JSON list of C-alpha atoms in Angstrom, two decimals:
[
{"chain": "A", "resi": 1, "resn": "UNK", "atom": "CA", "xyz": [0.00, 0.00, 0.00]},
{"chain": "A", "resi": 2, "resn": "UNK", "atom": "CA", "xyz": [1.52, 2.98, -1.04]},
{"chain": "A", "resi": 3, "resn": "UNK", "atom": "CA", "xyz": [1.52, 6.22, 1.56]},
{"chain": "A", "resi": 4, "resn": "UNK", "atom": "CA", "xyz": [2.22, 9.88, 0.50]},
{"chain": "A", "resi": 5, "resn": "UNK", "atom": "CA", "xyz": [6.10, 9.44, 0.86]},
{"chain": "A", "resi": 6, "resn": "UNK", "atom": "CA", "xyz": [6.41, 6.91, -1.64]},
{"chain": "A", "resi": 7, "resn": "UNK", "atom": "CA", "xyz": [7.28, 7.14, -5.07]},
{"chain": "A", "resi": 8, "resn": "UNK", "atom": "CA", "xyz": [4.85, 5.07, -6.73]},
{"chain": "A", "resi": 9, "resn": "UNK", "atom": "CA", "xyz": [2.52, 8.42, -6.38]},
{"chain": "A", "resi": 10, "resn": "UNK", "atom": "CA", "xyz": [4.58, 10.37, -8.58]},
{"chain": "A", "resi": 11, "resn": "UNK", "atom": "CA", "xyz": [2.80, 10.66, -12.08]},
{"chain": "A", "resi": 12, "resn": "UNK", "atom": "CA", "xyz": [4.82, 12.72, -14.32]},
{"chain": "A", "resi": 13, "resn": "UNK", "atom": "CA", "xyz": [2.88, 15.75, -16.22]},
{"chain": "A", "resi": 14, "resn": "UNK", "atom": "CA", "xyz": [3.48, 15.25, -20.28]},
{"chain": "A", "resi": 15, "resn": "UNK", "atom": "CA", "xyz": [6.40, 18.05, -20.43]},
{"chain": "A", "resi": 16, "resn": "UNK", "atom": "CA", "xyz": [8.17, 16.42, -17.25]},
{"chain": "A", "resi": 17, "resn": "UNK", "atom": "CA", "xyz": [9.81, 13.20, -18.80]},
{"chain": "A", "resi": 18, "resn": "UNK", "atom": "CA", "xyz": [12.81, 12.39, -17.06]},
{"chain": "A", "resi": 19, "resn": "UNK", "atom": "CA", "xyz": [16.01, 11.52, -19.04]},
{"chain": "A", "resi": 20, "resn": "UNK", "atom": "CA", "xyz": [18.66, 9.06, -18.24]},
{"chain": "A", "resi": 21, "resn": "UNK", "atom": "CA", "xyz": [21.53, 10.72, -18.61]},
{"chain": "A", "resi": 22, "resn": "UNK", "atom": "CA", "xyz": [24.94, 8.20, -19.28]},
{"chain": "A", "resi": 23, "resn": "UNK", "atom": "CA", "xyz": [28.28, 10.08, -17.11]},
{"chain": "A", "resi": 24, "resn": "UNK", "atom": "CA", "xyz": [31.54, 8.97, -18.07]},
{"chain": "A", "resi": 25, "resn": "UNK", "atom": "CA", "xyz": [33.29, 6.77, -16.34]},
{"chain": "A", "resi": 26, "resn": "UNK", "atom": "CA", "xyz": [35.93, 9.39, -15.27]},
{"chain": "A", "resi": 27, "resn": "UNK", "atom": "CA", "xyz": [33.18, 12.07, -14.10]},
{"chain": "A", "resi": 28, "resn": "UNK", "atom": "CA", "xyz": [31.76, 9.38, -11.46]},
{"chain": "A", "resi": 29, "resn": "UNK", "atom": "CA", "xyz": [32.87, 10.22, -7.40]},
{"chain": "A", "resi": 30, "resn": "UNK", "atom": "CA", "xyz": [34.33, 7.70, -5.63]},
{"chain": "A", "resi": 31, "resn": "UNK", "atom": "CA", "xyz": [30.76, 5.85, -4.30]},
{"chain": "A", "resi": 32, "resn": "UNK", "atom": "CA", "xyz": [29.69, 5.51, -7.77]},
{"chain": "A", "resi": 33, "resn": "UNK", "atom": "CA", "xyz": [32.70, 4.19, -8.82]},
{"chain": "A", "resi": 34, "resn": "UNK", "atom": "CA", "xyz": [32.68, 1.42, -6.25]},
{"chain": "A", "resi": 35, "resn": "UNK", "atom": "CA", "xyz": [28.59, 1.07, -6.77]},
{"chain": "A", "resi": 36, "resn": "UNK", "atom": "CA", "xyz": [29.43, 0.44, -10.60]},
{"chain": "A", "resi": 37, "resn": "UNK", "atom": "CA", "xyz": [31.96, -2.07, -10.18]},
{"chain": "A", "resi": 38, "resn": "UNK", "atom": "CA", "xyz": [30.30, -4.24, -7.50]},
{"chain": "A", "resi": 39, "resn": "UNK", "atom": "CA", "xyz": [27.25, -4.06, -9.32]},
{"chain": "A", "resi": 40, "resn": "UNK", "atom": "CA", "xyz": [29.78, -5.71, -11.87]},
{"chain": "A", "resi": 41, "resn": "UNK", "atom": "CA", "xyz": [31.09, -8.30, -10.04]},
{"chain": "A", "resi": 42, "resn": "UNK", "atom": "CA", "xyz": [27.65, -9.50, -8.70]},
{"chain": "A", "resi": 43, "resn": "UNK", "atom": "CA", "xyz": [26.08, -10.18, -12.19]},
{"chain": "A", "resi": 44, "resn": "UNK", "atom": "CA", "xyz": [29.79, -11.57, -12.83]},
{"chain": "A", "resi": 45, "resn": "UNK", "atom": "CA", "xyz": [29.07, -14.29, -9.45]},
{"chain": "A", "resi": 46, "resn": "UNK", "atom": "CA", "xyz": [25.60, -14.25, -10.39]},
{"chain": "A", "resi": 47, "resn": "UNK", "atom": "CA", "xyz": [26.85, -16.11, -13.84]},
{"chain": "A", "resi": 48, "resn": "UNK", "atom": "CA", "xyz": [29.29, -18.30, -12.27]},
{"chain": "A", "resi": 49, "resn": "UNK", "atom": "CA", "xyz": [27.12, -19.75, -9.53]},
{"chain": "A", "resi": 50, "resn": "UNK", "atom": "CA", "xyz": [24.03, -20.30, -12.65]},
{"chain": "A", "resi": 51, "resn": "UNK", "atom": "CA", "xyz": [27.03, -22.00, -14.71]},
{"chain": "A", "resi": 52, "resn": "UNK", "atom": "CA", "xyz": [28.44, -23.83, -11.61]},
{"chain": "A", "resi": 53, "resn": "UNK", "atom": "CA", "xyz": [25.18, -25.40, -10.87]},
{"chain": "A", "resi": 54, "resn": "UNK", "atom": "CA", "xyz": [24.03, -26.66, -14.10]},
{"chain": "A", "resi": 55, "resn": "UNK", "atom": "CA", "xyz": [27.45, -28.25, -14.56]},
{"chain": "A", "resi": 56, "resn": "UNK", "atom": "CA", "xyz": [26.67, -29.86, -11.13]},
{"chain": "A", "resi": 57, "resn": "UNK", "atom": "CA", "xyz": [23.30, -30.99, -12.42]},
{"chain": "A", "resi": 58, "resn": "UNK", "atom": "CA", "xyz": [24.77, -32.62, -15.58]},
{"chain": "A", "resi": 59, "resn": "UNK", "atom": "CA", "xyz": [27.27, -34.46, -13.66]},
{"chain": "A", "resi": 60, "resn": "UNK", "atom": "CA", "xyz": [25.43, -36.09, -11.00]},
{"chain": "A", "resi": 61, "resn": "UNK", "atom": "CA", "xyz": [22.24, -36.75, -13.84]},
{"chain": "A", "resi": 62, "resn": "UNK", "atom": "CA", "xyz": [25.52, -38.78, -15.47]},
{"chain": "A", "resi": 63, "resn": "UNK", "atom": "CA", "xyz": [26.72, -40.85, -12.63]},
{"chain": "A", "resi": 64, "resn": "UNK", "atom": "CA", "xyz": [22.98, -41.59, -11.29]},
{"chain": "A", "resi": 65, "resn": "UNK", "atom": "CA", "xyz": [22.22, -42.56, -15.33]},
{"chain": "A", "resi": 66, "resn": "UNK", "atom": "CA", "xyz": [25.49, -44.48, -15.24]},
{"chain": "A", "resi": 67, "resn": "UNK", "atom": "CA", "xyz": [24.02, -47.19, -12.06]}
]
């Protein structure tokens, strides 16, 4: 349920269109910087542990298959 403090409230008029704007890498402060590449590494885990799993899946559907 959504109070007066939240953002799902906010409906933007026609003219008031927000724009994402893309910063270069080098404008970024230091937060942003460390936001960005943690952000990184987490899809980065995210893939390995996806990968890791189905390989783990595979295997053990080959040695039960094997008996």
């Amino acid at each position: 349920m959504a109070n007066k403090y939240s953002k799902g409230n906010f409906v933007p008029k026609e003219g008031e269109k927000k724009e994402k704007k893309e910063t270069p890498y080098s404008e970024l402060s230091e937060y942003e910087k460390k936001r960005k590449r943690l952000e990184t590494a987490a899809k980065v885990l995210a893939i390995v542990l996806a990968a890791s799993m189905v390989i783990f899946y595979v295997i053990s559907a080959g040695l039960f298959a094997m008996n």
